[in-house]
PDB file of C-alpha atoms in Angstrom:
ATOM      1  CA  MET A1188      11.410 -86.590   3.505  1.00  0.00           C
ATOM      2  CA  SER A1189      11.678 -87.601   7.128  1.00  0.00           C
ATOM      3  CA  PRO A1190      11.236 -91.325   7.839  1.00  0.00           C
ATOM      4  CA  PRO A1191       8.172 -92.558   9.670  1.00  0.00           C
ATOM      5  CA  PRO A1192       8.482 -93.577  13.298  1.00  0.00           C
ATOM      6  CA  PRO A1193       8.869 -97.306  13.961  1.00  0.00           C
ATOM      7  CA  PRO A1194       5.655 -99.215  14.696  1.00  0.00           C
ATOM      8  CA  LEU A1195       4.485 -99.121  18.275  1.00  0.00           C
ATOM      9  CA  GLY A1196       4.197-102.218  20.377  1.00  0.00           C
ATOM     10  CA  ARG A1197       7.232-103.986  18.969  1.00  0.00           C
ATOM     11  CA  GLY A1198       8.259-106.773  21.303  1.00  0.00           C
ATOM     12  CA  ARG A1199      11.575-106.693  23.099  1.00  0.00           C
ATOM     13  CA  GLY A1200      13.411-109.791  24.198  1.00  0.00           C
ATOM     14  CA  ARG A1201      15.016-110.193  27.575  1.00  0.00           C
ATOM     15  CA  ALA A1202      18.512-109.625  26.206  1.00  0.00           C
ATOM     16  CA  ALA A1203      17.463-106.294  24.645  1.00  0.00           C
ATOM     17  CA  GLN A1204      16.183-105.183  28.024  1.00  0.00           C
ATOM     18  CA  VAL A1205      19.366-106.241  29.787  1.00  0.00           C
ATOM     19  CA  PHE A1206      21.862-104.738  27.352  1.00  0.00           C
ATOM     20  CA  ASP A1207      20.629-101.171  27.192  1.00  0.00           C
ATOM     21  CA  GLU A1208      23.512 -98.875  26.303  1.00  0.00           C
ATOM     22  CA  ALA A1209      21.754 -95.992  28.034  1.00  0.00           C
ATOM     23  CA  LEU A1210      22.588 -97.811  31.292  1.00  0.00           C
ATOM     24  CA  ASP A1211      20.789 -96.056  34.155  1.00  0.00           C
ATOM     25  CA  ASP A1212      20.439 -92.638  32.502  1.00  0.00           C
ATOM     26  CA  ALA A1213      16.661 -92.126  32.702  1.00  0.00           C
ATOM     27  CA  GLU A1214      16.771 -88.757  30.930  1.00  0.00           C
ATOM     28  CA  LEU A1215      18.668 -90.331  28.063  1.00  0.00           C
ATOM     29  CA  VAL A1216      16.130 -93.158  27.814  1.00  0.00           C
ATOM     30  CA  THR A1217      13.312 -90.598  27.554  1.00  0.00           C
ATOM     31  CA  ALA A1218      15.072 -88.522  24.893  1.00  0.00           C
ATOM     32  CA  ARG A1219      15.979 -91.628  22.904  1.00  0.00           C
ATOM     33  CA  ALA A1220      12.376 -92.832  22.902  1.00  0.00           C
ATOM     34  CA  ALA A1221      11.232 -89.430  21.658  1.00  0.00           C
ATOM     35  CA  LEU A1222      13.897 -89.423  18.943  1.00  0.00           C
ATOM     36  CA  ALA A1223      12.753 -92.848  17.791  1.00  0.00           C
ATOM     37  CA  GLN A1224       9.311 -91.302  17.253  1.00  0.00           C
ATOM     38  CA  GLY A1225      10.700 -88.371  15.319  1.00  0.00           C
ATOM     39  CA  ARG A1226      10.683 -85.793  18.113  1.00  0.00           C
ATOM     40  CA  TRP A1227      14.188 -84.374  18.311  1.00  0.00           C
ATOM     41  CA  GLN A1228      13.355 -81.552  20.736  1.00  0.00           C
ATOM     42  CA  PRO A1229      13.888 -83.686  23.903  1.00  0.00           C
ATOM     43  CA  ALA A1230      17.335 -84.667  22.591  1.00  0.00           C
ATOM     44  CA  ARG A1231      18.055 -80.984  21.995  1.00  0.00           C
ATOM     45  CA  SER A1232      17.080 -80.148  25.560  1.00  0.00           C
ATOM     46  CA  LEU A1233      19.057 -83.090  26.969  1.00  0.00           C
ATOM     47  CA  LEU A1234      22.299 -82.118  25.219  1.00  0.00           C
ATOM     48  CA  LEU A1235      21.819 -78.439  26.049  1.00  0.00           C
ATOM     49  CA  HIS A1236      21.548 -79.210  29.759  1.00  0.00           C
ATOM     50  CA  THR A1237      24.427 -81.715  29.656  1.00  0.00           C
ATOM     51  CA  GLY A1238      26.756 -78.790  29.019  1.00  0.00           C
ATOM     52  CA  ASP A1239      30.471 -79.499  29.240  1.00  0.00           C
ATOM     53  CA  ASP A1240      30.211 -82.684  31.294  1.00  0.00           C
ATOM     54  CA  TRP A1241      32.222 -84.316  28.535  1.00  0.00           C
ATOM     55  CA  ASP A1242      31.978 -87.940  29.661  1.00  0.00           C
ATOM     56  CA  ARG A1243      28.194 -87.623  30.009  1.00  0.00           C
ATOM     57  CA  ARG A1244      27.872 -85.751  26.734  1.00  0.00           C
ATOM     58  CA  GLY A1245      29.890 -88.374  24.871  1.00  0.00           C
ATOM     59  CA  HIS A1246      27.824 -91.161  26.405  1.00  0.00           C
ATOM     60  CA  ARG A1247      24.521 -89.511  25.537  1.00  0.00           C
ATOM     61  CA  VAL A1248      25.465 -88.546  21.994  1.00  0.00           C
ATOM     62  CA  SER A1249      26.809 -92.025  21.255  1.00  0.00           C
ATOM     63  CA  VAL A1250      23.632 -93.731  22.475  1.00  0.00           C
ATOM     64  CA  LEU A1251      21.271 -91.321  20.703  1.00  0.00           C
ATOM     65  CA  ALA A1252      23.269 -91.653  17.491  1.00  0.00           C
ATOM     66  CA  LYS A1253      22.634 -95.389  17.315  1.00  0.00           C
ATOM     67  CA  GLN A1254      18.904 -94.890  16.790  1.00  0.00           C
ATOM     68  CA  PRO A1255      18.012 -96.189  13.311  1.00  0.00           C
ATOM     69  CA  TYR A1256      16.592 -92.867  12.055  1.00  0.00           C
ATOM     70  CA  CYS A1257      18.944 -90.575  13.961  1.00  0.00           C
ATOM     71  CA  THR A1258      20.656 -89.310  10.810  1.00  0.00           C
ATOM     72  CA  ALA A1259      17.359 -88.111   9.337  1.00  0.00           C
ATOM     73  CA  TRP A1260      16.141 -86.519  12.550  1.00  0.00           C
ATOM     74  CA  ALA A1261      19.493 -84.805  13.166  1.00  0.00           C
ATOM     75  CA  ARG A1262      19.360 -83.342   9.667  1.00  0.00           C
ATOM     76  CA  GLU A1263      15.825 -82.117  10.306  1.00  0.00           C
ATOM     77  CA  TRP A1264      17.012 -80.527  13.551  1.00  0.00           C
ATOM     78  CA  LEU A1265      19.897 -78.863  11.719  1.00  0.00           C
ATOM     79  CA  LEU A1266      17.505 -77.446   9.120  1.00  0.00           C
ATOM     80  CA  ALA A1267      15.333 -76.030  11.880  1.00  0.00           C
ATOM     81  CA  GLU A1268      18.318 -74.640  13.823  1.00  0.00           C
ATOM     82  CA  PRO A1269      21.275 -74.061  11.477  1.00  0.00           C
ATOM     83  CA  ASP A1270      23.305 -72.478  14.282  1.00  0.00           C
ATOM     84  CA  SER A1271      22.849 -75.354  16.724  1.00  0.00           C
ATOM     85  CA  PRO A1272      26.184 -76.551  18.161  1.00  0.00           C
ATOM     86  CA  ASP A1273      24.682 -79.941  19.040  1.00  0.00           C
ATOM     87  CA  ALA A1274      22.876 -81.062  15.886  1.00  0.00           C
ATOM     88  CA  PRO A1275      26.073 -81.337  13.771  1.00  0.00           C
ATOM     89  CA  VAL A1276      27.773 -83.349  16.522  1.00  0.00           C
ATOM     90  CA  LEU A1277      24.857 -85.768  16.778  1.00  0.00           C
ATOM     91  CA  LEU A1278      24.696 -86.045  12.990  1.00  0.00           C
ATOM     92  CA  ALA A1279      28.429 -86.769  12.779  1.00  0.00           C
ATOM     93  CA  PHE A1280      28.211 -89.500  15.418  1.00  0.00           C
ATOM     94  CA  ALA A1281      25.195 -91.038  13.664  1.00  0.00           C
ATOM     95  CA  GLN A1282      27.210 -91.126  10.449  1.00  0.00           C
ATOM     96  CA  VAL A1283      30.039 -92.870  12.303  1.00  0.00           C
ATOM     97  CA  HIS A1284      27.695 -95.661  13.350  1.00  0.00           C
ATOM     98  CA  ARG A1285      26.445 -95.955   9.781  1.00  0.00           C
ATOM     99  CA  ALA A1286      30.014 -96.186   8.481  1.00  0.00           C
ATOM    100  CA  LEU A1287      30.800 -98.917  10.989  1.00  0.00           C
ATOM    101  CA  ARG A1288      27.825-100.848   9.589  1.00  0.00           C
ATOM    102  CA  GLY A1289      29.099-100.349   6.057  1.00  0.00           C
ATOM    103  CA  LYS A1290      26.342 -97.898   5.091  1.00  0.00           C
ATOM    104  CA  GLU A1291      28.531 -94.798   4.640  1.00  0.00           C
ATOM    105  CA  LYS A1292      31.981 -94.223   3.177  1.00  0.00           C
ATOM    106  CA  ALA A1293      34.550 -93.800   5.915  1.00  0.00           C
ATOM    107  CA  ASP A1294      36.375 -90.880   4.249  1.00  0.00           C
ATOM    108  CA  ARG A1295      33.162 -88.919   3.925  1.00  0.00           C
ATOM    109  CA  VAL A1296      32.346 -89.516   7.586  1.00  0.00           C
ATOM    110  CA  ARG A1297      35.832 -88.428   8.622  1.00  0.00           C
ATOM    111  CA  THR A1298      35.142 -85.099   6.922  1.00  0.00           C
ATOM    112  CA  VAL A1299      31.765 -84.788   8.636  1.00  0.00           C
ATOM    113  CA  CYS A1300      33.359 -85.381  12.048  1.00  0.00           C
ATOM    114  CA  ARG A1301      36.102 -82.844  11.463  1.00  0.00           C
ATOM    115  CA  ASP A1302      33.593 -80.268  10.228  1.00  0.00           C
ATOM    116  CA  ALA A1303      31.523 -80.784  13.395  1.00  0.00           C
ATOM    117  CA  ALA A1304      34.672 -80.482  15.523  1.00  0.00           C
ATOM    118  CA  ALA A1305      35.500 -77.138  13.919  1.00  0.00           C
ATOM    119  CA  LEU A1306      32.135 -75.767  15.060  1.00  0.00           C
ATOM    120  CA  VAL A1307      32.752 -76.706  18.710  1.00  0.00           C
ATOM    121  CA  PRO A1308      36.531 -76.494  19.170  1.00  0.00           C
ATOM    122  CA  ASP A1309      36.514 -77.253  22.910  1.00  0.00           C
ATOM    123  CA  ASP A1310      34.231 -80.280  22.638  1.00  0.00           C
ATOM    124  CA  PRO A1311      35.932 -83.713  22.512  1.00  0.00           C
ATOM    125  CA  THR A1312      32.701 -85.430  21.365  1.00  0.00           C
ATOM    126  CA  PRO A1313      33.171 -85.127  17.561  1.00  0.00           C
ATOM    127  CA  TRP A1314      36.693 -86.453  18.054  1.00  0.00           C
ATOM    128  CA  LEU A1315      35.293 -89.318  20.137  1.00  0.00           C
ATOM    129  CA  GLY A1316      33.069 -90.224  17.200  1.00  0.00           C
ATOM    130  CA  LEU A1317      36.063 -90.116  14.889  1.00  0.00           C
ATOM    131  CA  LEU A1318      38.035 -92.269  17.334  1.00  0.00           C
ATOM    132  CA  ALA A1319      35.231 -94.850  17.323  1.00  0.00           C
ATOM    133  CA  LEU A1320      35.541 -94.932  13.534  1.00  0.00           C
ATOM    134  CA  GLU A1321      39.339 -95.124  13.456  1.00  0.00           C
ATOM    135  CA  ARG A1322      39.426 -97.744  16.213  1.00  0.00           C
ATOM    136  CA  SER A1323      37.881-100.145  13.687  1.00  0.00           C
ATOM    137  CA  LEU A1324      38.944 -98.738  10.315  1.00  0.00           C
ATOM    138  CA  GLY A1325      41.966 -96.487  10.795  1.00  0.00           C
ATOM    139  CA  THR A1326      45.716 -96.954  10.900  1.00  0.00           C
ATOM    140  CA  ASP A1327      47.623 -96.988  14.171  1.00  0.00           C
ATOM    141  CA  ASP A1328      48.908 -93.461  13.515  1.00  0.00           C
ATOM    142  CA  GLU A1329      45.400 -92.160  12.839  1.00  0.00           C
ATOM    143  CA  VAL A1330      44.086 -93.749  16.023  1.00  0.00           C
ATOM    144  CA  VAL A1331      46.834 -92.135  18.098  1.00  0.00           C
ATOM    145  CA  ARG A1332      46.328 -88.701  16.502  1.00  0.00           C
ATOM    146  CA  VAL A1333      42.598 -88.706  17.141  1.00  0.00           C
ATOM    147  CA  PHE A1334      43.020 -90.028  20.675  1.00  0.00           C
ATOM    148  CA  GLU A1335      45.390 -87.155  21.413  1.00  0.00           C
ATOM    149  CA  ALA A1336      42.799 -84.735  20.038  1.00  0.00           C
ATOM    150  CA  VAL A1337      40.290 -86.098  22.555  1.00  0.00           C
ATOM    151  CA  ARG A1338      42.790 -85.993  25.421  1.00  0.00           C
ATOM    152  CA  GLY A1339      43.747 -82.437  24.553  1.00  0.00           C
ATOM    153  CA  ARG A1340      40.167 -81.430  25.309  1.00  0.00           C
ATOM    154  CA  HIS A1341      39.449 -83.823  28.189  1.00  0.00           C
ATOM    155  CA  PRO A1342      42.517 -85.705  29.484  1.00  0.00           C
ATOM    156  CA  ASP A1343      40.536 -88.319  31.449  1.00  0.00           C
ATOM    157  CA  HIS A1344      37.927 -89.098  28.795  1.00  0.00           C
ATOM    158  CA  HIS A1345      36.535 -92.467  29.876  1.00  0.00           C
ATOM    159  CA  HIS A1346      35.109 -93.771  26.603  1.00  0.00           C
ATOM    160  CA  ALA A1347      38.149 -92.683  24.591  1.00  0.00           C
ATOM    161  CA  HIS A1348      40.504 -94.598  26.877  1.00  0.00           C
ATOM    162  CA  HIS A1349      38.348 -97.725  26.563  1.00  0.00           C
ATOM    163  CA  LEU A1350      38.436 -97.465  22.761  1.00  0.00           C
ATOM    164  CA  MET A1351      42.207 -97.048  22.836  1.00  0.00           C
ATOM    165  CA  VAL A1352      42.669-100.067  25.096  1.00  0.00           C
ATOM    166  CA  ALA A1353      40.502-102.231  22.838  1.00  0.00           C
ATOM    167  CA  ARG A1354      42.572-101.239  19.811  1.00  0.00           C
ATOM    168  CA  LEU A1355      45.954-101.685  21.494  1.00  0.00           C
ATOM    169  CA  ALA A1356      44.964-105.116  22.830  1.00  0.00           C
ATOM    170  CA  GLU A1357      44.654-106.337  19.243  1.00  0.00           C
ATOM    171  CA  ARG A1358      48.273-105.610  18.386  1.00  0.00           C
ATOM    172  CA  ARG A1359      50.442-108.736  18.127  1.00  0.00           C
ATOM    173  CA  GLY A1360      47.435-110.948  18.711  1.00  0.00           C
ATOM    174  CA  ASP A1361      49.292-114.123  17.762  1.00  0.00           C
ATOM    175  CA  ASP A1362      52.214-113.582  20.132  1.00  0.00           C
ATOM    176  CA  GLY A1363      50.599-115.329  23.080  1.00  0.00           C
ATOM    177  CA  PRO A1364      50.457-114.170  26.711  1.00  0.00           C
ATOM    178  CA  ASP A1365      52.894-111.362  27.373  1.00  0.00           C
ATOM    179  CA  PRO A1366      52.872-109.483  30.706  1.00  0.00           C
ATOM    180  CA  LEU A1367      54.862-106.698  29.010  1.00  0.00           C
ATOM    181  CA  HIS A1368      52.348-106.128  26.203  1.00  0.00           C
ATOM    182  CA  GLU A1369      51.878-102.440  25.364  1.00  0.00           C
ATOM    183  CA  VAL A1370      48.188-102.436  26.294  1.00  0.00           C
ATOM    184  CA  TYR A1371      49.145-103.036  29.928  1.00  0.00           C
ATOM    185  CA  ASP A1372      51.693-100.238  29.841  1.00  0.00           C
ATOM    186  CA  PHE A1373      49.152 -97.844  28.361  1.00  0.00           C
ATOM    187  CA  ALA A1374      46.444 -98.728  30.887  1.00  0.00           C
ATOM    188  CA  ASN A1375      48.840 -98.417  33.823  1.00  0.00           C
ATOM    189  CA  TRP A1376      50.105 -95.079  32.553  1.00  0.00           C
ATOM    190  CA  ALA A1377      46.556 -93.748  32.130  1.00  0.00           C
ATOM    191  CA  ALA A1378      45.562 -94.899  35.618  1.00  0.00           C
ATOM    192  CA  GLU A1379      48.671 -93.379  37.191  1.00  0.00           C
ATOM    193  CA  GLN A1380      48.381 -89.972  35.509  1.00  0.00           C
ATOM    194  CA  ALA A1381      44.668 -89.585  36.275  1.00  0.00           C
ATOM    195  CA  PRO A1382      43.385 -87.910  39.473  1.00  0.00           C
ATOM    196  CA  ALA A1383      42.946 -90.194  42.475  1.00  0.00           C
ATOM    197  CA  ASP A1384      39.156 -90.268  42.110  1.00  0.00           C
ATOM    198  CA  SER A1385      39.189 -90.974  38.360  1.00  0.00           C
ATOM    199  CA  PRO A1386      37.490 -94.181  37.168  1.00  0.00           C
ATOM    200  CA  LEU A1387      40.462 -94.677  34.875  1.00  0.00           C
ATOM    201  CA  ALA A1388      41.843 -96.529  37.907  1.00  0.00           C
ATOM    202  CA  VAL A1389      39.862 -99.514  36.563  1.00  0.00           C
ATOM    203  CA  LEU A1390      41.457 -99.295  33.100  1.00  0.00           C
ATOM    204  CA  PRO A1391      44.142-101.956  33.819  1.00  0.00           C
ATOM    205  CA  VAL A1392      41.311-104.445  34.446  1.00  0.00           C
ATOM    206  CA  VAL A1393      39.744-103.451  31.129  1.00  0.00           C
ATOM    207  CA  ALA A1394      43.090-103.977  29.413  1.00  0.00           C
ATOM    208  CA  HIS A1395      43.365-107.426  30.965  1.00  0.00           C
ATOM    209  CA  ALA A1396      39.917-108.392  29.638  1.00  0.00           C
ATOM    210  CA  GLU A1397      40.530-106.964  26.180  1.00  0.00           C
ATOM    211  CA  ARG A1398      43.809-108.846  25.866  1.00  0.00           C
ATOM    212  CA  TYR A1399      42.038-112.029  26.958  1.00  0.00           C
ATOM    213  CA  ARG A1400      39.461-111.440  24.192  1.00  0.00           C
ATOM    214  CA  VAL A1401      42.217-111.312  21.594  1.00  0.00           C
ATOM    215  CA  LEU A1402      44.184-114.289  22.914  1.00  0.00           C
ATOM    216  CA  ALA A1403      41.107-116.495  23.297  1.00  0.00           C
ATOM    217  CA  ALA A1404      39.911-115.624  19.787  1.00  0.00           C
ATOM    218  CA  ALA A1405      43.337-116.728  18.509  1.00  0.00           C
ATOM    219  CA  GLY A1406      43.073-120.016  20.411  1.00  0.00           C
ATOM    220  CA  LEU A1407      45.877-119.041  22.787  1.00  0.00           C
ATOM    221  CA  GLU A1408      43.643-118.999  25.884  1.00  0.00           C
ATOM    222  CA  PRO A1409      40.665-121.223  26.818  1.00  0.00           C
ATOM    223  CA  ALA A1410      37.345-120.022  25.425  1.00  0.00           C
ATOM    224  CA  VAL A1411      35.828-120.189  28.911  1.00  0.00           C
ATOM    225  CA  PRO A1412      37.467-117.338  30.850  1.00  0.00           C
ATOM    226  CA  ASP A1413      37.232-118.785  34.351  1.00  0.00           C
ATOM    227  CA  ALA A1414      39.168-121.826  33.080  1.00  0.00           C
ATOM    228  CA  SER A1415      42.041-119.599  32.029  1.00  0.00           C
ATOM    229  CA  GLY A1416      45.111-118.804  34.095  1.00  0.00           C
ATOM    230  CA  HIS A1417      44.918-115.347  32.544  1.00  0.00           C
ATOM    231  CA  TRP A1418      42.852-114.271  35.563  1.00  0.00           C
ATOM    232  CA  THR A1419      44.799-115.915  38.371  1.00  0.00           C
ATOM    233  CA  GLY A1420      48.430-114.986  37.777  1.00  0.00           C
ATOM    234  CA  ARG A1421      50.245-112.676  40.158  1.00  0.00           C
ATOM    235  CA  ARG A1422      50.017-109.659  37.888  1.00  0.00           C
ATOM    236  CA  ALA A1423      46.299-110.189  37.309  1.00  0.00           C
ATOM    237  CA  ARG A1424      45.623-110.502  41.031  1.00  0.00           C
ATOM    238  CA  LEU A1425      47.492-107.276  41.771  1.00  0.00           C
ATOM    239  CA  VAL A1426      45.632-105.392  39.042  1.00  0.00           C
ATOM    240  CA  MET A1427      42.237-106.599  40.196  1.00  0.00           C
ATOM    241  CA  LYS A1428      42.949-105.957  43.865  1.00  0.00           C
ATOM    242  CA  ALA A1429      44.073-102.396  43.142  1.00  0.00           C
ATOM    243  CA  ALA A1430      40.947-101.700  41.075  1.00  0.00           C
ATOM    244  CA  PHE A1431      38.598-103.233  43.633  1.00  0.00           C
ATOM    245  CA  ASP A1432      40.249-101.299  46.477  1.00  0.00           C
ATOM    246  CA  TRP A1433      39.883 -98.110  44.445  1.00  0.00           C
ATOM    247  CA  TRP A1434      36.185 -98.844  43.960  1.00  0.00           C
ATOM    248  CA  LEU A1435      35.668 -99.367  47.696  1.00  0.00           C
ATOM    249  CA  GLU A1436      37.254 -95.997  48.429  1.00  0.00           C
ATOM    250  CA  TRP A1437      36.129 -93.862  45.498  1.00  0.00           C
ATOM    251  CA  GLU A1438      32.962 -95.438  44.084  1.00  0.00           C
ATOM    252  CA  GLN A1439      31.755 -92.939  41.477  1.00  0.00           C
ATOM    253  CA  ASP A1440      27.971 -93.129  41.783  1.00  0.00           C
ATOM    254  CA  GLY A1441      27.505 -90.177  39.443  1.00  0.00           C
ATOM    255  CA  HIS A1442      29.763 -91.157  36.558  1.00  0.00           C
ATOM    256  CA  PRO A1443      27.673 -91.870  33.431  1.00  0.00           C
ATOM    257  CA  ARG A1444      29.705 -94.947  32.447  1.00  0.00           C
ATOM    258  CA  ARG A1445      30.481 -96.362  35.897  1.00  0.00           C
ATOM    259  CA  LEU A1446      28.359 -99.441  35.132  1.00  0.00           C
ATOM    260  CA  VAL A1447      30.713-100.294  32.278  1.00  0.00           C
ATOM    261  CA  ASP A1448      33.571-100.402  34.778  1.00  0.00           C
ATOM    262  CA  LEU A1449      31.517-102.389  37.285  1.00  0.00           C
ATOM    263  CA  ASN A1450      30.781-105.048  34.668  1.00  0.00           C
ATOM    264  CA  PHE A1451      34.471-105.385  33.788  1.00  0.00           C
ATOM    265  CA  LEU A1452      35.383-105.584  37.449  1.00  0.00           C
ATOM    266  CA  ALA A1453      32.620-108.089  38.297  1.00  0.00           C
ATOM    267  CA  HIS A1454      33.684-110.233  35.341  1.00  0.00           C
ATOM    268  CA  ALA A1455      37.304-110.161  36.504  1.00  0.00           C
ATOM    269  CA  LYS A1456      36.420-111.042  40.099  1.00  0.00           C
ATOM    270  CA  SER A1457      34.180-113.878  38.904  1.00  0.00           C
ATOM    271  CA  CYS A1458      36.957-115.304  36.742  1.00  0.00           C
ATOM    272  CA  GLU A1459      39.386-114.937  39.634  1.00  0.00           C
ATOM    273  CA  GLY A1460      37.042-116.918  41.873  1.00  0.00           C
ATOM    274  CA  ARG A1461      36.478-114.091  44.357  1.00  0.00           C
ATOM    275  CA  GLY A1462      32.767-114.689  44.833  1.00  0.00           C
ATOM    276  CA  ALA A1463      32.115-112.329  47.744  1.00  0.00           C
ATOM    277  CA  GLU A1464      33.803-109.398  46.010  1.00  0.00           C
ATOM    278  CA  ALA A1465      31.995-110.188  42.762  1.00  0.00           C
ATOM    279  CA  ALA A1466      28.684-110.331  44.650  1.00  0.00           C
ATOM    280  CA  ALA A1467      29.169-106.795  45.970  1.00  0.00           C
ATOM    281  CA  LEU A1468      29.695-105.609  42.410  1.00  0.00           C
ATOM    282  CA  PHE A1469      26.680-107.508  41.066  1.00  0.00           C
ATOM    283  CA  HIS A1470      24.505-105.828  43.692  1.00  0.00           C
ATOM    284  CA  ARG A1471      25.608-102.442  42.343  1.00  0.00           C
ATOM    285  CA  ILE A1472      25.117-103.511  38.727  1.00  0.00           C
ATOM    286  CA  GLY A1473      21.564-104.764  39.203  1.00  0.00           C
ATOM    287  CA  GLU A1474      20.126-105.440  35.743  1.00  0.00           C
ATOM    288  CA  HIS A1475      22.499-103.019  34.001  1.00  0.00           C
ATOM    289  CA  ALA A1476      24.717-105.610  32.377  1.00  0.00           C
ATOM    290  CA  THR A1477      26.897-104.694  29.404  1.00  0.00           C
ATOM    291  CA  PRO A1478      27.739-107.069  26.521  1.00  0.00           C
ATOM    292  CA  ALA A1479      31.475-106.543  27.054  1.00  0.00           C
ATOM    293  CA  PRO A1480      33.204-108.340  28.621  1.00  0.00           C
ATOM    294  CA  TRP A1481      30.585-111.068  29.233  1.00  0.00           C
ATOM    295  CA  SER A1482      30.618-111.938  25.523  1.00  0.00           C
ATOM    296  CA  TYR A1483      34.387-112.533  25.470  1.00  0.00           C
ATOM    297  CA  PRO A1484      35.621-114.308  23.445  1.00  0.00           C
ATOM    298  CA  ASP A1485      32.466-115.527  21.673  1.00  0.00           C
ATOM    299  CA  ARG A1486      29.869-116.309  24.345  1.00  0.00           C
ATOM    300  CA  ASP A1487      26.218-115.544  24.936  1.00  0.00           C
ATOM    301  CA  PRO A1488      26.658-112.473  27.154  1.00  0.00           C
ATOM    302  CA  ASP A1489      23.228-112.715  28.772  1.00  0.00           C
ATOM    303  CA  ARG A1490      23.821-116.308  29.840  1.00  0.00           C
ATOM    304  CA  ALA A1491      27.402-115.616  30.936  1.00  0.00           C
ATOM    305  CA  PHE A1492      26.321-112.642  33.060  1.00  0.00           C
ATOM    306  CA  ARG A1493      23.442-114.450  34.729  1.00  0.00           C
ATOM    307  CA  THR A1494      25.512-117.574  35.412  1.00  0.00           C
ATOM    308  CA  ALA A1495      28.327-115.543  36.959  1.00  0.00           C
ATOM    309  CA  ARG A1496      25.913-113.480  39.019  1.00  0.00           C
ATOM    310  CA  ALA A1497      24.083-116.536  40.325  1.00  0.00           C
ATOM    311  CA  GLY A1498      27.376-118.165  41.284  1.00  0.00           C
ATOM    312  CA  ALA A1499      28.666-115.063  43.046  1.00  0.00           C
ATOM    313  CA  LEU A1500      25.447-114.361  44.938  1.00  0.00           C
ATOM    314  CA  GLY A1501      25.188-117.996  45.932  1.00  0.00           C
ATOM    315  CA  ALA A1502      28.744-117.993  47.260  1.00  0.00           C
ATOM    316  CA  ALA A1503      28.496-114.669  49.083  1.00  0.00           C
TER     317      ALA A1503
END
């Protein structure tokens, strides 16, 4: 039996409004609201019209799949349309999120993801779901194999590269600051091999933040990021300047996850003390803050974002 829709009129706190994973995708917001009420047809239409825009498809499927009743509605959709190429992918991603919450067995979900991938061999999205699972639960070899499966279908997959950076940053977490850590090599390689207009140019900044998260959690960096020399060393300054210059030249207004990059870049510029540059980024972000990296290492992300934004706008 299908679950009932959630009660209407449920209050939402300010933080829930700020940290909306749909970002500025209005069509996604509409389809997600319909799915929450048990109407899967708008999600069907959304994914159909997304086509092979793989970054956008991955973003939309991931956000839809986090709805509490998505598994049930995706199964209902699959019953209604057994030949749908999208319903199995959405169902697989929903199962991934359940496994990450400890509500499904990981091995079973791995099988579901691979079965969905077999139905849509050119689509990296089922492999992205599997990568999200392995990033938290898999071995290093499994993570690399699945990442390569994504790259084989879409070499510049934005979300997949972010997941890979987050995983690599956690290797040798107790070693302390190391400018030669493998996460930096990976991020630099990805940025260099991508096309000139690819947002993967910002990946070295993401790597810098993810490594800070790990070091600060281990007590090897101050828990307040703008008090850490992690953001002001020569290498850090070069990385952040290159990413900011790329943004000025190639700003990707249409990329579905560009606001993720803008938050990482604004965070880095705030920690570096470059208020005017951070202010320009905050203007582009508006209210579309993301929990990462403002929560790093263990902070209230809403407060950290608003404090940094106020300081940057006041200094600009």
